[in-house]
mmCIF file of C-alpha atoms and ligand atoms in Angstrom:
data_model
loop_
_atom_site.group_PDB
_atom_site.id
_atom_site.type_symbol
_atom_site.label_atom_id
_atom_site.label_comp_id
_atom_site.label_asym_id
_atom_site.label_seq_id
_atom_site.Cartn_x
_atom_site.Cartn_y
_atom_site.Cartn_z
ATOM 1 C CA UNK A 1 71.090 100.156 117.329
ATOM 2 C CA UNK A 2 69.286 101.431 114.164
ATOM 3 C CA UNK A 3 65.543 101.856 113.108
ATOM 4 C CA UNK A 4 65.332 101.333 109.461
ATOM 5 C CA UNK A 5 61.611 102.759 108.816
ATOM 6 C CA UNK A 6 59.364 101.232 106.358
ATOM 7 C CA UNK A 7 59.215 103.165 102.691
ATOM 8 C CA UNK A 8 56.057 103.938 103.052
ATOM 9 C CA UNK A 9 56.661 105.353 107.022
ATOM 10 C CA UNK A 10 54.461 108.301 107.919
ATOM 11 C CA UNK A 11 55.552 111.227 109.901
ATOM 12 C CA UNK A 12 53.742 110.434 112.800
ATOM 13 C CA UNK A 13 55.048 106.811 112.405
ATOM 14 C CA UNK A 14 58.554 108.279 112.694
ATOM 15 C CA UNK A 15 57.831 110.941 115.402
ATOM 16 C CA UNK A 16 55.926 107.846 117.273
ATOM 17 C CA UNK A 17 59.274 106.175 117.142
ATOM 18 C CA UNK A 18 61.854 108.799 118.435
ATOM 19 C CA UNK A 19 59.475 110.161 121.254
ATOM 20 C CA UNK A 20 59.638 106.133 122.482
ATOM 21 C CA UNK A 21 63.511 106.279 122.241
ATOM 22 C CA UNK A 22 64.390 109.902 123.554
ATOM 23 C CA UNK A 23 61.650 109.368 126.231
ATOM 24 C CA UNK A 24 63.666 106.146 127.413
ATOM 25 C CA UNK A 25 66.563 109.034 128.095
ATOM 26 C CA UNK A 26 68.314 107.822 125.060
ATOM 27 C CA UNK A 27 69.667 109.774 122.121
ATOM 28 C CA UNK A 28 68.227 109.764 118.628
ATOM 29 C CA UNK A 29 70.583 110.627 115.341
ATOM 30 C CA UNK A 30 67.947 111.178 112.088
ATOM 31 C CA UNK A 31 69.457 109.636 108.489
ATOM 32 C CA UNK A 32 66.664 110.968 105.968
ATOM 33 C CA UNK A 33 67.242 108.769 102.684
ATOM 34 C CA UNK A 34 65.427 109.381 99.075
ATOM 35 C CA UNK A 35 63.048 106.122 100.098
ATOM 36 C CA UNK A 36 63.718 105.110 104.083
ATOM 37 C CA UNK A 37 64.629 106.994 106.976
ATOM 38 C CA UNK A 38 67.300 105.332 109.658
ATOM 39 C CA UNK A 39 66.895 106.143 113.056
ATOM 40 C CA UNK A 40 69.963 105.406 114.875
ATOM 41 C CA UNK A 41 70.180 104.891 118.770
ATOM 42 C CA UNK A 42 73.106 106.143 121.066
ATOM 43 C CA UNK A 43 73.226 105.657 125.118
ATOM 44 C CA UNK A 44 73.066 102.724 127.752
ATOM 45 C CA UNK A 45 73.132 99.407 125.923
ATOM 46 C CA UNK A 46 71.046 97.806 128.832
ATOM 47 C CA UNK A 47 68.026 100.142 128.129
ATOM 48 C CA UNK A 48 68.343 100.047 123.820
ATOM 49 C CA UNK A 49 68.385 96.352 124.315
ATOM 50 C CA UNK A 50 65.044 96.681 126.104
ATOM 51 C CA UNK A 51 62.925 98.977 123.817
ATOM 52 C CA UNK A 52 60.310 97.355 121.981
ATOM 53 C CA UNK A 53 60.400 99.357 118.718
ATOM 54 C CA UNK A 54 60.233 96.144 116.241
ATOM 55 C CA UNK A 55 56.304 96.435 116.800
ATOM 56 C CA UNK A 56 55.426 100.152 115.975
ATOM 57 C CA UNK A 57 53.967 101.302 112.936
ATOM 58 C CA UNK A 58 56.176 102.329 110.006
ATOM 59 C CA UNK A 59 58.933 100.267 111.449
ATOM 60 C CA UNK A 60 60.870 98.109 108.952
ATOM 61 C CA UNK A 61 63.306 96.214 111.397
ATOM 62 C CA UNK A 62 65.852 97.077 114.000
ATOM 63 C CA UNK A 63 69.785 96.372 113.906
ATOM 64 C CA UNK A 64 72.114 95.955 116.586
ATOM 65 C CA UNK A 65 75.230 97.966 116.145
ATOM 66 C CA UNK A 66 78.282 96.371 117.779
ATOM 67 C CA UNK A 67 80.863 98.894 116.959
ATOM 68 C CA UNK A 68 81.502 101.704 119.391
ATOM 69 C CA UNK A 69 81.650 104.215 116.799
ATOM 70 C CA UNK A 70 78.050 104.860 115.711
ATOM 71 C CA UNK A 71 77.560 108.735 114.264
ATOM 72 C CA UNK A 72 80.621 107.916 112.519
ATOM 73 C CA UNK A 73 79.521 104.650 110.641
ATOM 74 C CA UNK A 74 77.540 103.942 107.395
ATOM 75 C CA UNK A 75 74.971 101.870 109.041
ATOM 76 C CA UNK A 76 73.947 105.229 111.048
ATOM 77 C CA UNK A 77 74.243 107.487 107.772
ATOM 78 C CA UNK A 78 73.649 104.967 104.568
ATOM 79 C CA UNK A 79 74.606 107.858 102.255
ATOM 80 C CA UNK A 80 77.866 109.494 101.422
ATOM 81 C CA UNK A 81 78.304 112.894 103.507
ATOM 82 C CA UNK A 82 79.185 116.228 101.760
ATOM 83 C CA UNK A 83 81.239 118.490 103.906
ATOM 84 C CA UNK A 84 81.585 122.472 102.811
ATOM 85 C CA UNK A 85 84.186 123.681 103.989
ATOM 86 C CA UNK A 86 84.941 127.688 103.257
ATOM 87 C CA UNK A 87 82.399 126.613 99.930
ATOM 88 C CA UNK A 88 84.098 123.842 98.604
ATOM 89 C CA UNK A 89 82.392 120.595 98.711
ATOM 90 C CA UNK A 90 84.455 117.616 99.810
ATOM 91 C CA UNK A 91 83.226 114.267 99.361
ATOM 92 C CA UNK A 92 80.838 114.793 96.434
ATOM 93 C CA UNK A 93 81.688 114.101 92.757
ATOM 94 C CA UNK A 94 84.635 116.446 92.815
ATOM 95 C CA UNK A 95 87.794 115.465 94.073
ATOM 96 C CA UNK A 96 89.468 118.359 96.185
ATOM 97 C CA UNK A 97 93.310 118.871 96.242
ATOM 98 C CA UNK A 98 95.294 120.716 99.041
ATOM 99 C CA UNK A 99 98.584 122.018 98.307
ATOM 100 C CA UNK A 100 101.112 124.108 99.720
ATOM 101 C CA UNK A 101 103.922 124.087 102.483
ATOM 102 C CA UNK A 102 105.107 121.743 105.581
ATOM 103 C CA UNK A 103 105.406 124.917 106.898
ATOM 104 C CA UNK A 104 104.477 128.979 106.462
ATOM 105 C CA UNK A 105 107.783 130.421 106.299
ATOM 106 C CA UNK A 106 107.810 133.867 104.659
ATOM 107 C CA UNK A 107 105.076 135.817 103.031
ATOM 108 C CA UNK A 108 107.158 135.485 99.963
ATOM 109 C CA UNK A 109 107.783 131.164 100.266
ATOM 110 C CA UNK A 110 103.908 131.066 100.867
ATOM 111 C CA UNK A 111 102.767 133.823 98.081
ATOM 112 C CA UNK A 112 104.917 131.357 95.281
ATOM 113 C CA UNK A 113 103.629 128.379 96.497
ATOM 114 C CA UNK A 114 99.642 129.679 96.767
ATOM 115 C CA UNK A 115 100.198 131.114 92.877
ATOM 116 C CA UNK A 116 101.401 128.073 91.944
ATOM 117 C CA UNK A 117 99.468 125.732 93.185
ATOM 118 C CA UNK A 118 96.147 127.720 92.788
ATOM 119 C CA UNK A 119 97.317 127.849 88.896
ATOM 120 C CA UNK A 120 97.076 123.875 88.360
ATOM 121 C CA UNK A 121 93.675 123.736 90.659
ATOM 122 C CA UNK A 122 94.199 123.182 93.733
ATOM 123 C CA UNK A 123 90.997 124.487 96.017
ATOM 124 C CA UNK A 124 93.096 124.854 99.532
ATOM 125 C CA UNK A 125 96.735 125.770 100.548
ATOM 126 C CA UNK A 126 98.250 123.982 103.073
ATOM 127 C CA UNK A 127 101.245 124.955 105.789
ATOM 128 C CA UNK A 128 101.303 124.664 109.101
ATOM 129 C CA UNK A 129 101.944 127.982 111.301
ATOM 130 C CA UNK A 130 102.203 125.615 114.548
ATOM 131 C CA UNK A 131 104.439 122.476 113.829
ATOM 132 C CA UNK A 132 104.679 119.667 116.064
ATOM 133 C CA UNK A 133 108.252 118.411 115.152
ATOM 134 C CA UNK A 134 110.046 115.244 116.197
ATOM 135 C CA UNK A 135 112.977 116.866 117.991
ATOM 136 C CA UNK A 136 112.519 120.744 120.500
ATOM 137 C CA UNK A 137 115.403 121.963 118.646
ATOM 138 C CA UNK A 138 113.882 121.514 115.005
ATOM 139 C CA UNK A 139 111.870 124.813 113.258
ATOM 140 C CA UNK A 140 108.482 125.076 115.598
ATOM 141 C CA UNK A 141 106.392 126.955 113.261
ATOM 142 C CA UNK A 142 105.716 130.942 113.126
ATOM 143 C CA UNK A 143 102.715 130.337 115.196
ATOM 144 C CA UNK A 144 99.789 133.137 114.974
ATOM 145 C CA UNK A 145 101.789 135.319 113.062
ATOM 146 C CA UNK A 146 101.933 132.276 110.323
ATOM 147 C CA UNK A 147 98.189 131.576 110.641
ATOM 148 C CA UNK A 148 98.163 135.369 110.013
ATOM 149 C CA UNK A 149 99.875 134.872 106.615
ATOM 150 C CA UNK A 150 98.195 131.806 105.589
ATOM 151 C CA UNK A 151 95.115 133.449 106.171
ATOM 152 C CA UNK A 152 96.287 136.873 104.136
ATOM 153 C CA UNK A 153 97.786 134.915 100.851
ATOM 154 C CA UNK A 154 95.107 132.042 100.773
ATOM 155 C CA UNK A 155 92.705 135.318 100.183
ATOM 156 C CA UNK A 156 94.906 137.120 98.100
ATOM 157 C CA UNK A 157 94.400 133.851 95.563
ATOM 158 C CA UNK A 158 91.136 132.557 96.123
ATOM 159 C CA UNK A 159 92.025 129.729 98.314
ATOM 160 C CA UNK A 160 90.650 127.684 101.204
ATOM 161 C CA UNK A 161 92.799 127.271 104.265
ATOM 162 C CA UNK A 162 93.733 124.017 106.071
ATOM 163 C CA UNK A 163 96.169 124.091 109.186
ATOM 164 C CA UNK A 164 96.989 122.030 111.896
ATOM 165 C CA UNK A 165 96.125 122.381 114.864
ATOM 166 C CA UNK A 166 97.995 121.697 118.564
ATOM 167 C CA UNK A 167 96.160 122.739 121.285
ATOM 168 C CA UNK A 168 92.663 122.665 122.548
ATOM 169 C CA UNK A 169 93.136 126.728 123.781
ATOM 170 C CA UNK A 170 93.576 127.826 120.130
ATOM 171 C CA UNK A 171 90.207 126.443 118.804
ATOM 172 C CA UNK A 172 88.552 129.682 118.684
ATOM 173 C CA UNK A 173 91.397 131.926 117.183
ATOM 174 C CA UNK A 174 92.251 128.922 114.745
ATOM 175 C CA UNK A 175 88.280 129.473 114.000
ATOM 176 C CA UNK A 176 89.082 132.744 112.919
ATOM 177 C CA UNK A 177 91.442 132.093 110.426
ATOM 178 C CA UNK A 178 91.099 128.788 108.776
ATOM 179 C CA UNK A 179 88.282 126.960 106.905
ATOM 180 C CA UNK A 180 89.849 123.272 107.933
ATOM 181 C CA UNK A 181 91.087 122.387 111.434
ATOM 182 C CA UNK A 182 93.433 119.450 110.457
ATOM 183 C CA UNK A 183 94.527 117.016 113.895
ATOM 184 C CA UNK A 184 97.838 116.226 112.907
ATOM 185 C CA UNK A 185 98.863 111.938 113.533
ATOM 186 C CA UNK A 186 100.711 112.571 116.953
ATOM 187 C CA UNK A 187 97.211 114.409 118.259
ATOM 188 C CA UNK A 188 94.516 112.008 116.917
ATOM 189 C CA UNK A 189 94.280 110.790 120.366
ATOM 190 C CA UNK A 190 94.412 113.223 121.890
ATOM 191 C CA UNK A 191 90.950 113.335 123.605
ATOM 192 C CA UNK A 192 90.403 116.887 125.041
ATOM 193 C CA UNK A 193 91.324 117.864 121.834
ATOM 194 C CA UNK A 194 88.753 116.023 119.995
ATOM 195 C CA UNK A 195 86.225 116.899 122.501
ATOM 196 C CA UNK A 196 87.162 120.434 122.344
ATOM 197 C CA UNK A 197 86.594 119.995 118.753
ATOM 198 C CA UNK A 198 83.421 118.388 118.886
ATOM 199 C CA UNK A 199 82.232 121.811 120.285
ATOM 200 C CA UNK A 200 83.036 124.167 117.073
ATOM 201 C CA UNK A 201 81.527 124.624 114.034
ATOM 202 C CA UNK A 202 84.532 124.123 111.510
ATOM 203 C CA UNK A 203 84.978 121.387 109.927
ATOM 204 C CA UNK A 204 87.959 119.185 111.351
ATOM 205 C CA UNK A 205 90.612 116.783 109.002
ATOM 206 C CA UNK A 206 91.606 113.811 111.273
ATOM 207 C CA UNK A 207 94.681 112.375 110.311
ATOM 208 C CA UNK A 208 95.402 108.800 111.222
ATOM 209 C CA UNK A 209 97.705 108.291 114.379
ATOM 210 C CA UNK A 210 100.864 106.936 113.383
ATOM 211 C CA UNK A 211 100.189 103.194 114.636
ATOM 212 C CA UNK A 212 96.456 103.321 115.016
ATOM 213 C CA UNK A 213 94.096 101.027 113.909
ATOM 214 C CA UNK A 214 91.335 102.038 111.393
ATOM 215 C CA UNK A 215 88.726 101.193 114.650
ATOM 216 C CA UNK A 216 90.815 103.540 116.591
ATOM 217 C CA UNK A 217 90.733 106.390 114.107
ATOM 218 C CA UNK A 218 87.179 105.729 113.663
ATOM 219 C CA UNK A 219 86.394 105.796 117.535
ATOM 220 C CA UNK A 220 88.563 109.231 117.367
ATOM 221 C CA UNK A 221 86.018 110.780 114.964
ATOM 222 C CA UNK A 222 83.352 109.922 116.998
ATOM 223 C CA UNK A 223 84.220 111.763 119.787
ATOM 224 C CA UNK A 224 84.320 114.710 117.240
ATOM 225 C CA UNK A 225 80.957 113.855 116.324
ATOM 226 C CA UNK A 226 79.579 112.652 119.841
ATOM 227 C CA UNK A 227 80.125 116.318 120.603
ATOM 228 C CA UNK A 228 77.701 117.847 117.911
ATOM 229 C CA UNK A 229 80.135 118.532 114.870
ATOM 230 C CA UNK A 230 79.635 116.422 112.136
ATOM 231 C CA UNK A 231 81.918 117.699 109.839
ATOM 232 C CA UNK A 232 85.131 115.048 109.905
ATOM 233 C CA UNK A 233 86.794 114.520 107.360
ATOM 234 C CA UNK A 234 89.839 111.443 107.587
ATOM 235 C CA UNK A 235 93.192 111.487 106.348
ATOM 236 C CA UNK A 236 95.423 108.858 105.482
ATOM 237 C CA UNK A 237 98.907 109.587 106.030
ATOM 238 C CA UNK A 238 100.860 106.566 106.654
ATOM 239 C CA UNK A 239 101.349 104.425 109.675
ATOM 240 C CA UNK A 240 104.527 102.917 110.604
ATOM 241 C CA UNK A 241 105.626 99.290 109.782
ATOM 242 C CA UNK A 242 109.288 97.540 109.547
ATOM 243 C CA UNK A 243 109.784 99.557 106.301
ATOM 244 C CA UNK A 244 112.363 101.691 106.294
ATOM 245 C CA UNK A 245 112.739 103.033 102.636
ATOM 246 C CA UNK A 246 109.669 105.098 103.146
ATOM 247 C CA UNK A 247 108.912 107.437 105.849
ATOM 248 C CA UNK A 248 105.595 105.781 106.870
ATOM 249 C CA UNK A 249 103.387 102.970 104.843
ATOM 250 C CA UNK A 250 100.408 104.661 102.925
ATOM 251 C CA UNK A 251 97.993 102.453 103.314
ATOM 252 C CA UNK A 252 95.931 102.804 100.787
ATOM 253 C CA UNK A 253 93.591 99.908 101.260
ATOM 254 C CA UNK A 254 92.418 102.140 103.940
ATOM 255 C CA UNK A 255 90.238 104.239 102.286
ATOM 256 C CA UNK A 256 88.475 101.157 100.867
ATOM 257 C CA UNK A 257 88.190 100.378 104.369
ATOM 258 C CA UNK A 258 87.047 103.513 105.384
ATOM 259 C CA UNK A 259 84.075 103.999 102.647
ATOM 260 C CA UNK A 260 83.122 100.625 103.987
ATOM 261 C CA UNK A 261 82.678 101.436 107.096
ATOM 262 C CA UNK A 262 81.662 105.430 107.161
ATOM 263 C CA UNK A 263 79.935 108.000 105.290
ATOM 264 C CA UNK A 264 82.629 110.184 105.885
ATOM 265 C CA UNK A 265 84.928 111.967 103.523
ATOM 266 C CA UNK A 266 88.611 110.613 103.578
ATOM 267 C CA UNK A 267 91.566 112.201 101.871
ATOM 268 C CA UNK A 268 95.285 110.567 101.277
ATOM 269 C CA UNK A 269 98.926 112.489 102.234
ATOM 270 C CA UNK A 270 100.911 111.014 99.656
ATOM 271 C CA UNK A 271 103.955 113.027 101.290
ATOM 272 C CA UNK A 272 103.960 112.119 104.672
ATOM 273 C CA UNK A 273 102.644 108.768 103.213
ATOM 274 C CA UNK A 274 105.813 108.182 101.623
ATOM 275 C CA UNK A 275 108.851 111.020 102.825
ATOM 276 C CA UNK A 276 109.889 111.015 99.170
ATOM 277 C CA UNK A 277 109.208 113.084 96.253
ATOM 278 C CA UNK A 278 109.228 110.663 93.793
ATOM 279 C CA UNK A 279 106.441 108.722 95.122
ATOM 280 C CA UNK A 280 104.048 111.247 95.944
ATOM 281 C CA UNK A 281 102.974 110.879 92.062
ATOM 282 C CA UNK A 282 102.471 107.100 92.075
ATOM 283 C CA UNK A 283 100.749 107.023 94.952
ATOM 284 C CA UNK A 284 98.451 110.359 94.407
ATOM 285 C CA UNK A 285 96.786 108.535 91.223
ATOM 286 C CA UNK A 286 96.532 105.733 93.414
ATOM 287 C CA UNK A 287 94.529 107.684 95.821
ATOM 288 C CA UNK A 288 92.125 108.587 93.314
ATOM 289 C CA UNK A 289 92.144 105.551 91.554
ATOM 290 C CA UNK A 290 91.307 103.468 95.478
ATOM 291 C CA UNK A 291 88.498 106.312 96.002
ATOM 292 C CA UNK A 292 89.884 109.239 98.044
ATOM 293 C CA UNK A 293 87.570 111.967 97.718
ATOM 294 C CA UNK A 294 91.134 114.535 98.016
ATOM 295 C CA UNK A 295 94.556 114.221 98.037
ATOM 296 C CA UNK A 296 96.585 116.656 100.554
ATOM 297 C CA UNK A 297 100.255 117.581 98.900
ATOM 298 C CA UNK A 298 103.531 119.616 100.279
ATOM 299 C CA UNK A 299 104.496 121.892 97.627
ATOM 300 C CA UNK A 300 107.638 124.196 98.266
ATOM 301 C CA UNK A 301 108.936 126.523 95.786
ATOM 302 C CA UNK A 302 112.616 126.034 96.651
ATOM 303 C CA UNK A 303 112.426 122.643 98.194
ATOM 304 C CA UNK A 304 115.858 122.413 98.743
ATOM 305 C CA UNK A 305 115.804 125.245 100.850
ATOM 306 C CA UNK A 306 112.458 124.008 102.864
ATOM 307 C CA UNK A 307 112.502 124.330 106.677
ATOM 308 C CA UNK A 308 111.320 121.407 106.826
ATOM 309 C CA UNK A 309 109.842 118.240 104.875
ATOM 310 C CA UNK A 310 111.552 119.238 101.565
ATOM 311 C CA UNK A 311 112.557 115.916 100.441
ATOM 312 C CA UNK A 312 108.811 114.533 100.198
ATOM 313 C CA UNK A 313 107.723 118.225 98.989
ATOM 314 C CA UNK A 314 107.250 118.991 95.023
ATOM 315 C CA UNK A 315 108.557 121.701 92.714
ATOM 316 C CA UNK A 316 106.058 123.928 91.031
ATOM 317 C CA UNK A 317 106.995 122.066 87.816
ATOM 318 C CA UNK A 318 106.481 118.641 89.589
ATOM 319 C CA UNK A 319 103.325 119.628 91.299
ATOM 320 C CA UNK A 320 101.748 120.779 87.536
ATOM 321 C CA UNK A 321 103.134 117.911 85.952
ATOM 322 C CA UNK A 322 101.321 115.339 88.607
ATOM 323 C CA UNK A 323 97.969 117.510 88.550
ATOM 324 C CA UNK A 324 97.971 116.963 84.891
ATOM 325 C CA UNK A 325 97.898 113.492 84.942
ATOM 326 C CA UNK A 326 94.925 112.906 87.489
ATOM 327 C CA UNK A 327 92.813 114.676 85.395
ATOM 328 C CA UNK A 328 92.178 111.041 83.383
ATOM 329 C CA UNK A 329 92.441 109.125 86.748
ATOM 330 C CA UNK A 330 89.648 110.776 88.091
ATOM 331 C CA UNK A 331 87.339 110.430 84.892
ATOM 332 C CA UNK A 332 87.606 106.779 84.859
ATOM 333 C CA UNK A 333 86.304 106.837 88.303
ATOM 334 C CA UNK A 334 83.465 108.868 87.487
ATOM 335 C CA UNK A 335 84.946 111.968 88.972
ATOM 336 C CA UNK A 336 85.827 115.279 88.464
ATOM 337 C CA UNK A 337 89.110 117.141 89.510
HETATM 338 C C1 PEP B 401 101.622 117.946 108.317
HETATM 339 O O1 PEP B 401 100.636 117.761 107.588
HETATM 340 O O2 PEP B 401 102.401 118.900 108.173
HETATM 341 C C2 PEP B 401 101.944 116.954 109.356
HETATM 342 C C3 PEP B 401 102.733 117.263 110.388
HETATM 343 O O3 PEP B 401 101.385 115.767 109.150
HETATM 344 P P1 PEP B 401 101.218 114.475 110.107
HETATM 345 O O4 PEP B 401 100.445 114.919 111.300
HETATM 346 O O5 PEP B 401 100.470 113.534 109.216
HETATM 347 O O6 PEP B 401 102.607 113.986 110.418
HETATM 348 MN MN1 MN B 402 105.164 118.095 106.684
#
């Protein structure tokens, strides 16, 4: 349930109001807006329904929530939700573009790829140090030493860092060196995990499962939230359908669907989104154009060579060319890039 307070609502009114509500053993989540403050309600249904709140002074009206996902939806949090991350703002006017690597695999792959794609604006580099790949006997990922590197050459240019994460036991080192925890789409639910994460303070990119719904993605942030960190941010990455030309099906109308239904900042994968190189153009303007707030890109400088996920990663040249073009994209929706 939510408490929408009355414009007008006095400080006592709204201290009044979550002193009834926490008293009852329930939890309280404060949304301060310019004109009305929303109090929303978490715990036992049984004892929410039986709070007489509609009554108090400064009270506008209550709303029954029937989703299970409440820190994670709009109707808790009526305004958009700026996440810094490392001191970049995601989710505000500017949209914020991660580039770089599948995968860190030498201090010289990960050097040309961070020069490059710090050179056409990107604000993060990308690569993951731990990989979680279809088959045991595929590349597995450099693991700490590779977070190690990341770490070194995102410094070295000015960049944020955003790597995925595998296990629940590497929160705190992962803490260490990276600005974004990213939950890659075979560990959205995976629920110690999430929990686990719900316990740090970094902020956390939740990539959509490959077959999960957009209430089961949103249900997976909230145990994120539920556990006192706020900072989610989603990412749409494809799901699986019939297709077969592409790797996955970006589903683009689901960051429509997602600005519906949260406050939270959502990004697209136009690479795992598609599997192919040729598409992650088309659909990156897309992402823009539909409302993502970033776009998340694999960029290889020899992707021919690429350990893995070259055919859906860009050249340099490719990667410039496509930056160039969202520049006008990104004014007509009122953005910045
Ligand atoms: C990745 O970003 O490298 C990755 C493995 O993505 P996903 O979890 O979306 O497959
Ligand atoms: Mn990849």
């Amino acid at each position: 349930m939510i408490v929408v307070m009355k414009p007008g609502a006095t400080q006592e009114n709204l201290a009044a109001v979550v002193d009834k509500i926490e008293s009852a053993g329930l939890r309280t989540h404060l949304s301060k807006g310019e004109e009305v403050t929303i109090v929303g309600v978490i715990g036992d249904k049984k004892i929410i329904a039986n709070l007489e709140l509609q009554m108090m002074a400064g009270v506008d009206k209550t709303v029954r929530i029937t989703e299970k996902y409440k820190l994670v939806s709009r109707d808790f949090h009526p305004e958009d939700t700026i996440i810094d991350a490392g001191g970049v703002k995601i989710g505000g006017n500017e949209i914020v573009v991660m580039a770089g690597p599948c995968a860190v695999e030498s201090l010289e792959q990960l050097r040309e790829a961070a020069q490059a794609v710090k050179a056409c604006g990107a604000k993060f580099l990308r690569g993951g140090a731990f990989k979680p790949r279809t088959s045991p006997y595929d590349f597995q990922g450099f693991g700490v030493e590779g977070l190690k590197l990341l770490r070194k050459v995102a410094d070295e240019f000015d960049l944020r860092v955003v790597t995925e994460i595998v296990d629940k036991d590497d929160i705190e080192f992962f803490c260490e060196y990276a600005d974004i925890l990213q939950v890659g789409a075979r560990n959205m639910q995976n629920f110690q995990m999430l929990k686990a994460l719900g316990k740090c303070n970094k902020p956390v990119l939740l990539k959509r499962g490959l077959s999960a719904t957009i209430s089961e993605w949103l249900n997976a942030a909230e145990y994120i939230m539920s556990g006192g960190n706020e900072q989610v941010i989603f990412c749409e990455r494809g799901i699986r359908t019939y297709e077969t030309f592409t790797r996955n099906t970006l589903d683009l109308s689901a960051v429509a669907a997602v600005k519906e239904l949260s406050h939270l900042p959502i990004v697209v994968d136009p690479s795992h989104g598609t599997g192919r190189w040729k598409m992650v153009a088309p659909m990156a303007r897309a992402a823009i154009a539909a409302g993502a707030d970033g776009l998340i890109i694999e960029v290889h400088p020899h992707p021919e060579k690429a350990l893995s996920d070259g055919d859906q990663s860009l050249t340099p040249e490719a990667f410039k060319t496509l930056m160039s073009n969202l520049d006008g994209i990104a004014k007509v929706m009122g953005r910045t890039i």
